[in-house]
Short mmCIF file of C-alpha atoms and ligand atoms in Angstrom, two decimals:
data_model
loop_
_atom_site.label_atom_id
_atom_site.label_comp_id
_atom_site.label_asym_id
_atom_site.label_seq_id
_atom_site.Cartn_x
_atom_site.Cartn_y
_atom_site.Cartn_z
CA UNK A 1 -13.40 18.86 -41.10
CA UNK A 2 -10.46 18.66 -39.35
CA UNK A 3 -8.52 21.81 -38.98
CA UNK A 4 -6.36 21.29 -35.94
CA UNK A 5 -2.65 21.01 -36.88
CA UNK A 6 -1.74 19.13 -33.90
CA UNK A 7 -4.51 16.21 -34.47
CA UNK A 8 -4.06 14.93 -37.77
CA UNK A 9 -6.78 12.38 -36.51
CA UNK A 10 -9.33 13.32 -35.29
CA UNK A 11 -11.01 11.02 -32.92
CA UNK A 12 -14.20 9.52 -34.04
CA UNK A 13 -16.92 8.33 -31.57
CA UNK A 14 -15.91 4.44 -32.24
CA UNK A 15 -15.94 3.61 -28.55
CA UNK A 16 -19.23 2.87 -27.72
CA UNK A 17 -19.93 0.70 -30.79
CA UNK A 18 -21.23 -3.09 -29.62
CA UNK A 19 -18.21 -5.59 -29.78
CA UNK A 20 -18.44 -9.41 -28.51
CA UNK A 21 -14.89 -9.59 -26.77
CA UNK A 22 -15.56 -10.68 -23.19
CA UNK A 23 -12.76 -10.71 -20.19
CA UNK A 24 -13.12 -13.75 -18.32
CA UNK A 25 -15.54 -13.66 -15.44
CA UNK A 26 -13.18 -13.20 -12.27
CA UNK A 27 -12.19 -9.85 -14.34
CA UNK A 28 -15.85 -8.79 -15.23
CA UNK A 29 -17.34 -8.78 -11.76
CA UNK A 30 -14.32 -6.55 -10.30
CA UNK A 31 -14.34 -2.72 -9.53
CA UNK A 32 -11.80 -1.21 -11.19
CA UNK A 33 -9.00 0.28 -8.26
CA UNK A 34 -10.46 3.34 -6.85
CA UNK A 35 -7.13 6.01 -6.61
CA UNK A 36 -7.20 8.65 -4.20
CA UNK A 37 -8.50 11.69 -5.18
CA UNK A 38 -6.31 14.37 -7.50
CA UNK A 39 -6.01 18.02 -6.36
CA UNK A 40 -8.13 20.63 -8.37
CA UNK A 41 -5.61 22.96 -7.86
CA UNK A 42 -2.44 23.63 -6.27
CA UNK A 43 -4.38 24.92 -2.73
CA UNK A 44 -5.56 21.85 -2.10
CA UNK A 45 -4.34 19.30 0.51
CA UNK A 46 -3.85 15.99 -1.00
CA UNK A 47 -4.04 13.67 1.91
CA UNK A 48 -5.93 10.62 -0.08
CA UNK A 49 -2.98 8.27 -0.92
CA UNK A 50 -1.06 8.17 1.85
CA UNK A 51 1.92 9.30 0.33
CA UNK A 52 5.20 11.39 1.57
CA UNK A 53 4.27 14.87 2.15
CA UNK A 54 8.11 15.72 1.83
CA UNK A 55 9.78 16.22 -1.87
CA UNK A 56 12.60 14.00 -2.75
CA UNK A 57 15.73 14.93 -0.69
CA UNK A 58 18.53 16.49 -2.79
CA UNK A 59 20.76 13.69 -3.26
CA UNK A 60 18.18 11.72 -5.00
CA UNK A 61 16.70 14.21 -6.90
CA UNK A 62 20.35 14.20 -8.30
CA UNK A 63 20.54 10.52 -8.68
CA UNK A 64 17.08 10.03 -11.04
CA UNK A 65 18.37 13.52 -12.77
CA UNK A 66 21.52 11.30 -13.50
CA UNK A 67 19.77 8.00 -14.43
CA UNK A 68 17.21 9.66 -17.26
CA UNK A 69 20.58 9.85 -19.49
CA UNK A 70 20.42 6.08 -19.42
CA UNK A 71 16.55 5.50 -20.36
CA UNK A 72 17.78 4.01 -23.97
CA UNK A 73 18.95 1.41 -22.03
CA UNK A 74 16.74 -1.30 -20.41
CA UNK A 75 17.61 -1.50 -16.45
CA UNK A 76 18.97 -4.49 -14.89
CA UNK A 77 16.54 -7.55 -15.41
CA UNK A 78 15.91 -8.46 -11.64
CA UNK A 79 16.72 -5.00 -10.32
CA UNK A 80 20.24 -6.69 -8.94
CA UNK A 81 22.07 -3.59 -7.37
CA UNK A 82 19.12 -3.08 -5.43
CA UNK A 83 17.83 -6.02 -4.49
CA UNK A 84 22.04 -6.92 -3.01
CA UNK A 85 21.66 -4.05 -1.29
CA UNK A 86 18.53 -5.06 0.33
CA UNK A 87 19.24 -8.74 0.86
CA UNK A 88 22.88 -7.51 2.87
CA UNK A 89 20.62 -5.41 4.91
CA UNK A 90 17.79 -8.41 5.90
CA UNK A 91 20.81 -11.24 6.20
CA UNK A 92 18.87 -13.41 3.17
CA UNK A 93 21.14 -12.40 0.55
CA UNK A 94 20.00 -11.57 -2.77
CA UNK A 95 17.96 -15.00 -3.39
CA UNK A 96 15.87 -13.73 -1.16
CA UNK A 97 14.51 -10.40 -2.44
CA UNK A 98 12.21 -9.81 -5.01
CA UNK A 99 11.39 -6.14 -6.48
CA UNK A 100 9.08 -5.30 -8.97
CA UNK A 101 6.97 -1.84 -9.54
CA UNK A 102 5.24 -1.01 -6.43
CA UNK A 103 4.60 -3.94 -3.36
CA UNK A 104 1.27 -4.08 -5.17
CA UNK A 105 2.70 -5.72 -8.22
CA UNK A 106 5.41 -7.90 -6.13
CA UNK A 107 1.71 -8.99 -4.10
CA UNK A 108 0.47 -9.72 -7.39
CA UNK A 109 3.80 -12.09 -8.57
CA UNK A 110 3.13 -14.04 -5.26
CA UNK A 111 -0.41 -14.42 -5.84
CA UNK A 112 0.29 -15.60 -9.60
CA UNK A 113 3.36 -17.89 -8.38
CA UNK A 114 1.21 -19.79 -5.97
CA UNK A 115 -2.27 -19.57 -6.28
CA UNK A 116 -4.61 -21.57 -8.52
CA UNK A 117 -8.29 -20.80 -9.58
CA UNK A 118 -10.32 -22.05 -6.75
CA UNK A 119 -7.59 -21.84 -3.99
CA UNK A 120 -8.56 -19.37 -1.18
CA UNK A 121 -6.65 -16.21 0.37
CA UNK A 122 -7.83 -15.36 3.87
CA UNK A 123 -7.20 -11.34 4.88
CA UNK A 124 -8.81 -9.37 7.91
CA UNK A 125 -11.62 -7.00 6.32
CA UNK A 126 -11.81 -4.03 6.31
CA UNK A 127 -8.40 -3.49 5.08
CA UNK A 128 -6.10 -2.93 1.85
CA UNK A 129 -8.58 -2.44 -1.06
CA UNK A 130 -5.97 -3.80 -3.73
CA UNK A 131 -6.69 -7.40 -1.54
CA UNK A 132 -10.26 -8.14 -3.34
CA UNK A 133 -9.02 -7.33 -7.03
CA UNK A 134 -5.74 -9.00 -6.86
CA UNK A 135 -6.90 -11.81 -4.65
CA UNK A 136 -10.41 -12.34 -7.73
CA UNK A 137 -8.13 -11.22 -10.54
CA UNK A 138 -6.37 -14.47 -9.72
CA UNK A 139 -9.63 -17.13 -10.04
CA UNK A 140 -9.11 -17.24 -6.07
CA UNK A 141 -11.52 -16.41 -3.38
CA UNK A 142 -11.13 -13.86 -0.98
CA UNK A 143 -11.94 -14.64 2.43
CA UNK A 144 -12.70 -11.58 4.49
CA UNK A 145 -12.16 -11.81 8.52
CA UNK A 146 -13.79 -8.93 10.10
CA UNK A 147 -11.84 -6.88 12.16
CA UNK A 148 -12.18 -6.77 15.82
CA UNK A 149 -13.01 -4.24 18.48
CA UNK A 150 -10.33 -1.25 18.11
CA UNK A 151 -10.67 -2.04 14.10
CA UNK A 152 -7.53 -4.52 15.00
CA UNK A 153 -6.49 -7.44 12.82
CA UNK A 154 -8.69 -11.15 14.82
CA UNK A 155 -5.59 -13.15 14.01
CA UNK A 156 -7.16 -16.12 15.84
CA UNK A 157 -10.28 -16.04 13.53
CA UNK A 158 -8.09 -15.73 10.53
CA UNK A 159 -6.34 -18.93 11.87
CA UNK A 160 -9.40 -20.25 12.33
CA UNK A 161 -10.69 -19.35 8.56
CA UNK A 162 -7.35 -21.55 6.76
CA UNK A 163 -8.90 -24.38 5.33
CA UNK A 164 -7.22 -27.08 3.13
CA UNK A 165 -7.88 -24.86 0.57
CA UNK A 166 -6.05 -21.73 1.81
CA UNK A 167 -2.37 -21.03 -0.12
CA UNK A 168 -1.55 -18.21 1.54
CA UNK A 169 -2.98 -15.44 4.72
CA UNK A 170 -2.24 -11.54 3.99
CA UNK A 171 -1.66 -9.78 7.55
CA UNK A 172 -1.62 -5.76 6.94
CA UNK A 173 0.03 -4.28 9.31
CA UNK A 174 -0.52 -1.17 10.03
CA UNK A 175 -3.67 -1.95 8.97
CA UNK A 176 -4.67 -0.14 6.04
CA UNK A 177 -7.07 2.17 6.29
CA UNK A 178 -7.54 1.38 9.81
CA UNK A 179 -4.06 1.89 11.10
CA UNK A 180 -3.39 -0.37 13.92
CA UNK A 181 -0.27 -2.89 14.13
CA UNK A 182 -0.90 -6.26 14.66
CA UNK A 183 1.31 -7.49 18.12
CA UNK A 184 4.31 -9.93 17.86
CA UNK A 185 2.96 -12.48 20.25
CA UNK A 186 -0.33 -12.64 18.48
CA UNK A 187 0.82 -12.65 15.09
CA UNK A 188 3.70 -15.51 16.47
CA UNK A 189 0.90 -17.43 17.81
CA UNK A 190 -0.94 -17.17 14.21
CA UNK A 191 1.72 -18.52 12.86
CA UNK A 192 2.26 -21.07 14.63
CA UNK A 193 -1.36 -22.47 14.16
CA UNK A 194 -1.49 -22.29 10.31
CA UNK A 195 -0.43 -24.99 8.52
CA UNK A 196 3.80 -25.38 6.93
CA UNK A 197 2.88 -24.96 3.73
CA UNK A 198 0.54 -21.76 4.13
CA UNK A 199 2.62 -18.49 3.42
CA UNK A 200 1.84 -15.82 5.48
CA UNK A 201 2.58 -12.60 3.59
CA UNK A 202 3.27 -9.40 6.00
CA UNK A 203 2.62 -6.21 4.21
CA UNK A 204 4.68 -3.79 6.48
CA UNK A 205 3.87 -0.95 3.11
CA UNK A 206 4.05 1.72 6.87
CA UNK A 207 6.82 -0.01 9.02
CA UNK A 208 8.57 2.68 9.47
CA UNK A 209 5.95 4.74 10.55
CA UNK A 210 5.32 2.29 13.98
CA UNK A 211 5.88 3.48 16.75
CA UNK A 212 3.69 0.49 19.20
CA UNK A 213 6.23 -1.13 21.24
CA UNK A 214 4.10 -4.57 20.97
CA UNK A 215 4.18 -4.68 17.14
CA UNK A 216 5.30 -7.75 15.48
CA UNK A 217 9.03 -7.68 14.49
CA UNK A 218 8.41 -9.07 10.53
CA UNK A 219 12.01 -9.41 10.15
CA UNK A 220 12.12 -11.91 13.43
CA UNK A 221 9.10 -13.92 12.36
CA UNK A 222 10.88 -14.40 8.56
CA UNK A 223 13.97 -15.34 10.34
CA UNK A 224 12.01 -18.13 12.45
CA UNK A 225 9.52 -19.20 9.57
CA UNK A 226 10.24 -20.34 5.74
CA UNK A 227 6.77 -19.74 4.91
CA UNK A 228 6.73 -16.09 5.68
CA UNK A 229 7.10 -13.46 3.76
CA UNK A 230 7.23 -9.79 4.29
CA UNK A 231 6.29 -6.92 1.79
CA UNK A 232 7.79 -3.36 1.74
CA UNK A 233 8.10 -0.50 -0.82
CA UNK A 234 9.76 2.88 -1.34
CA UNK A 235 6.05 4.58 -1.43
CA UNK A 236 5.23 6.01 1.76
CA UNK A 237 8.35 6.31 4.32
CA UNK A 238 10.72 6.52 1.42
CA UNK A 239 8.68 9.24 -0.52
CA UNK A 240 8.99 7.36 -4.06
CA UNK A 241 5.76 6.72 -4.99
CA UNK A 242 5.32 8.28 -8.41
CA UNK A 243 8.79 5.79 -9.29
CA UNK A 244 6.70 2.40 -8.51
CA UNK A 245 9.07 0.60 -6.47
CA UNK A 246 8.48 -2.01 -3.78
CA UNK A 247 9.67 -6.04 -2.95
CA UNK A 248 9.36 -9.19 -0.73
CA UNK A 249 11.93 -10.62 1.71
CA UNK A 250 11.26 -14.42 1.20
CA UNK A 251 12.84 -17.64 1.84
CA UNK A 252 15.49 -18.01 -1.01
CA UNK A 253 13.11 -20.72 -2.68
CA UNK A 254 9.59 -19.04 -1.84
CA UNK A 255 11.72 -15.84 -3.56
CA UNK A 256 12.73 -17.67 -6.61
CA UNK A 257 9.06 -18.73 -7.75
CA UNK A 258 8.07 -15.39 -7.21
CA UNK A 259 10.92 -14.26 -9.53
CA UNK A 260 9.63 -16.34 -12.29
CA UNK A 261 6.20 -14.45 -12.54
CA UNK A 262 7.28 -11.27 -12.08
CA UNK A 263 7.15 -8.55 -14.97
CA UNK A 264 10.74 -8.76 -16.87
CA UNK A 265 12.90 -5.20 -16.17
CA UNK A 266 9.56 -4.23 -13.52
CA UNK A 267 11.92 -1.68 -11.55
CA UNK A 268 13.00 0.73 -14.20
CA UNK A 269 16.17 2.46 -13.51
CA UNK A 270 15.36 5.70 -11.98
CA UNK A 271 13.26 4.08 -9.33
CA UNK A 272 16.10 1.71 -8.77
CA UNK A 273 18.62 4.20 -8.49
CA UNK A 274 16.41 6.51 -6.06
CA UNK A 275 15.61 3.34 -4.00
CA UNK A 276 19.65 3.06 -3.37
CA UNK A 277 20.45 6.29 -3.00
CA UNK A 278 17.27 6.37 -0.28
CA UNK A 279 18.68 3.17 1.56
CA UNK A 280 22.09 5.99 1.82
CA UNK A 281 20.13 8.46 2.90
CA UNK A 282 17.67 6.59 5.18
CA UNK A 283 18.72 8.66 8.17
CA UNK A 284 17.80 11.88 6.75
CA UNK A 285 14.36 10.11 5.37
CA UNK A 286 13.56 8.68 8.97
CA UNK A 287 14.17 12.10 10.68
CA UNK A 288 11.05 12.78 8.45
CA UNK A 289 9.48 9.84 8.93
CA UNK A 290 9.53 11.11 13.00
CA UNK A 291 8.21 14.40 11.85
CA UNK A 292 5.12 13.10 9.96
CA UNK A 293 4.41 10.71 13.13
CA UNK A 294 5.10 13.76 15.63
CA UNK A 295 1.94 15.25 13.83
CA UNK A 296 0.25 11.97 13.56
CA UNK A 297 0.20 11.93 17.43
CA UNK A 298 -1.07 15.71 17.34
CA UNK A 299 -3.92 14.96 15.14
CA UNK A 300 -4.83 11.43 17.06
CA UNK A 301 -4.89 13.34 20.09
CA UNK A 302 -7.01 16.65 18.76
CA UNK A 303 -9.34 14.06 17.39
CA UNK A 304 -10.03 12.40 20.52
CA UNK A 305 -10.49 15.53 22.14
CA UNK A 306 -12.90 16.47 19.37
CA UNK A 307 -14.59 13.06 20.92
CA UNK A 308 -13.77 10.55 17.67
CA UNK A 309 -13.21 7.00 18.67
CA UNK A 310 -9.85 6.98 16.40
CA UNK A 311 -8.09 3.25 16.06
CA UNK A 312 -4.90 3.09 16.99
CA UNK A 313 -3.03 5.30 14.47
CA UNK A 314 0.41 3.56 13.46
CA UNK A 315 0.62 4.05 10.08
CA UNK A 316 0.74 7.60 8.19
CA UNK A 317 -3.01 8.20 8.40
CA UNK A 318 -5.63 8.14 10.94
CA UNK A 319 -9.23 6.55 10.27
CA UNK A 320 -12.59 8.09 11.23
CA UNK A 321 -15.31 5.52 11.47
CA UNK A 322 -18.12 8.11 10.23
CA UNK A 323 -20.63 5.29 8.66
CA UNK A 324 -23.59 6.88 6.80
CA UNK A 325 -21.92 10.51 6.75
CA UNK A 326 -18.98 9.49 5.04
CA UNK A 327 -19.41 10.35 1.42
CA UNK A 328 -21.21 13.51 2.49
CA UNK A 329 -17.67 14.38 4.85
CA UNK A 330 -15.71 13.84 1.79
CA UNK A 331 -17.51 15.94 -0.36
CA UNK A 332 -17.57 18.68 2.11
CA UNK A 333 -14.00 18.13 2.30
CA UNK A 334 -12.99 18.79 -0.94
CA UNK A 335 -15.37 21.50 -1.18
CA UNK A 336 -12.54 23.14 1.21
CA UNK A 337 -9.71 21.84 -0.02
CA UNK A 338 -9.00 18.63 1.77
CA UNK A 339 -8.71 15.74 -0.45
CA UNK A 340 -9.58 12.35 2.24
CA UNK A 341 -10.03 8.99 1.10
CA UNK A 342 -14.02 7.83 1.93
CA UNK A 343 -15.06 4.44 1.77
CA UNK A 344 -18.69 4.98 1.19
CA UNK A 345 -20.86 3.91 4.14
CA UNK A 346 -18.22 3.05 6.16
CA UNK A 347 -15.59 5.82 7.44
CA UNK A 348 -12.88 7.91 6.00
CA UNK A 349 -8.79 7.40 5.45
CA UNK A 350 -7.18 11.18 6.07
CA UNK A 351 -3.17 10.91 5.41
CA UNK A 352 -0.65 12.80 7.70
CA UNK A 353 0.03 15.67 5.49
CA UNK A 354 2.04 19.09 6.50
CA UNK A 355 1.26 20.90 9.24
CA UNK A 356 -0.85 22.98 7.47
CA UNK A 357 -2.71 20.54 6.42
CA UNK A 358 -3.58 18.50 9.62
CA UNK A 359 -4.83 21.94 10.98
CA UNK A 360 -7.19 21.83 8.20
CA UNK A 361 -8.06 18.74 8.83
CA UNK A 362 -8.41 19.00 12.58
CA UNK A 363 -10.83 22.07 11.54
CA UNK A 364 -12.72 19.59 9.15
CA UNK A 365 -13.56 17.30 12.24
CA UNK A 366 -14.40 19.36 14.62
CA UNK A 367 -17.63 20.43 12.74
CA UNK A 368 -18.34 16.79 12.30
CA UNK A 369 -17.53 15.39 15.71
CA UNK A 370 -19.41 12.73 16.73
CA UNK A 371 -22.30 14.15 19.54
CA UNK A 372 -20.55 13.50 22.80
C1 PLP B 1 0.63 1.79 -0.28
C2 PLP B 1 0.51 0.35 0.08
C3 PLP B 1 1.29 -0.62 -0.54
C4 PLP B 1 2.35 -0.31 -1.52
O1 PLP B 1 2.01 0.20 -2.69
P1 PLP B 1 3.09 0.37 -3.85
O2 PLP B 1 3.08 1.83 -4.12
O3 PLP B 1 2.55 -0.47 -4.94
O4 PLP B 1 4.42 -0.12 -3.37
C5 PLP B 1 1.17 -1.94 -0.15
N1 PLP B 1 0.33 -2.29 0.81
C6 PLP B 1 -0.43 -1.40 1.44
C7 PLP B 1 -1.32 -1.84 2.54
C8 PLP B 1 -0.38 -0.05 1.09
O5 PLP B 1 -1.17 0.83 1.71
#
């Protein structure tokens, strides 16, 4: 009997019932995305996703208030007020920009647009976790370059790894989770020994975070190269994540394929409207961007202290190399509030969060400080 008002229909166990419909292969031997952990409650320090501690700043609050009397409407196809104002500000014009929902789904596009089943995709590894899925989800294979000593991008060995099967190289930098920045003259140098036809995608998702006077100027190297191509989104500096909005600066051509197999109206319009009225307000954004890396410098340093070997920290989050311990950290974590990213067996990813928060944190470690 059901007696609930509110479900008419009541759900019946149907779910687990056999069925014969199969995914293809590539799709059945993938993990599913692991998201960073969700805060229990509202004590809790969220610092698993990498995202903006800071709420949206006023004027764009105002902007996306504005924009939901418009949601009737479908937004503009390709995203075009944005994507003008972003080509004006990289000198490519709009042929050259591509948005979509989140630089995850624009990495996606580029991976549809030019790589067959078969083809290969060299990255360094450890680094983004969406590489792997989106990489396989394709038919392609994922070659993994292990990081080298600092947990720093070998950019030689991934020139070395490009075969004549290789479409494209995927450089993160900062390195996510690891966080250093790849240097210009050694990403330059990469460059140079790949092959024309080979793009080289940049993911710069913490750019404005980077504070390493030897990181590679993206911008430069797309200016120099047709087959580069650099990623960015409104996630983390720009504090837009829950609006899904990112996009590639591409050679007009390179741009234009990537165009074609992106998802039709991808940027809806409040995220397009935040992501100009953010560009207006970037000053304001980047005197928080310097407040989030002030701390990341205080918690680098504590940790070191502490006696952690932390990587180079130029991104929004630091990384603790804690091996074996590190799903047992995590769940000790949370225990006290601290929500950290672990990848099991292998260290942990702990976002910049508010001041409050990286004292926690700092806390955290010093109980499991490596024995000096
Ligand atoms: C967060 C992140 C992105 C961007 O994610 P979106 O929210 O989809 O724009 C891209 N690359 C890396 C390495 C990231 O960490």
């Amino acid at each position: 009997m059901n007696d609930d008002p509110e479900r008419p229909h009541p759900v019946r166990p149907h779910a687990v019932r056999p069925h014969a419909v199969r995914p293809r292969p590539a799709v059945a031997s993938l993990p599913a995305y692991v998201p960073g952990a969700r805060p229990a409650d509202d004590r809790s320090h969220k610092l698993s996703s990498n995202e903006n501690p800071y709420p949206p700043l006023e004027p764009v609050r105002q902007v996306i208030a504005d924009a939901a009397g418009r949601v009737n409407r479908y937004p503009e196809m390709y995203a075009d007020s944005l994507v003008a104002a972003l080509g004006e500000r990289f000198g490519v014009g709009a042929a050259g920009v591509v948005a979509s929902t989140g630089s995850v789904a624009v990495l996606s596009h580029v991976l549809q647009a030019f790589c067959e089943p078969g083809d290969q995709v060299v990255t360094a590894w450890r680094s983004f976790e969406a590489y792997p899925i989106l990489v396989r989800l394709q038919g392609a294979e994922h070659v993994q370059v292990p990081l080298a000593a600092g947990a720093r991008h070998d950019l030689g060995a991934m020139a070395d790894a490009v075969t004549d099967r290789t479409r494209a190289v995927l450089v993160c930098t900062p390195n996510n989770p690891t966080g250093p920045a790849v240097h210009h003259d050694e990403l330059a140098a990469m460059i140079d020994a790949v092959p024309e036809h080979v793009l080289v995608v940049i993911d710069e998702a913490y750019t404005e975070f980077v504070t390493d006077p030897q990181a590679a100027d993206g911008p430069a190297l797309l200016a120099e190269h047709p087959n580069v191509m650099l990623l960015r989104t409104f996630s983390k500096a720009y504090g837009l994540a829950g609006l899904r909005v990112g996009y590639a600066v591409a050679h007009p051509e390179v741009a234009a394929a990537v165009r074609i197999a992106s998802t039709p109206f991808g940027v809806n319009e409040l995220a397009q409207t935040a992501a100009v009225a953010s560009l207006a307000a970037e000053d304001a954004l980047l005197e928080r961007v310097r407040a989030v890396v002030a701390e990341r410098q205080r918690v680098v340093a504590g940790l070191r202290v502490q006696g952690w070997d932390v990587p180079d920290a130029q991104g929004n989050f630091v990384w603790l190399a804690t091996g074996d311990r590190t799903t047992d950290l995590a769940t000790h974590a949370a225990a006290r509030g601290l929500l950290v990213r672990p990848f099991a067996g292998d260290g942990v990813r702990i976002s910049i969060g508010s001041p409050e928060a990286n004292d926690a944190v700092l806390a955290l470690a010093e109980e499991w400080a490596p024995e000096g």
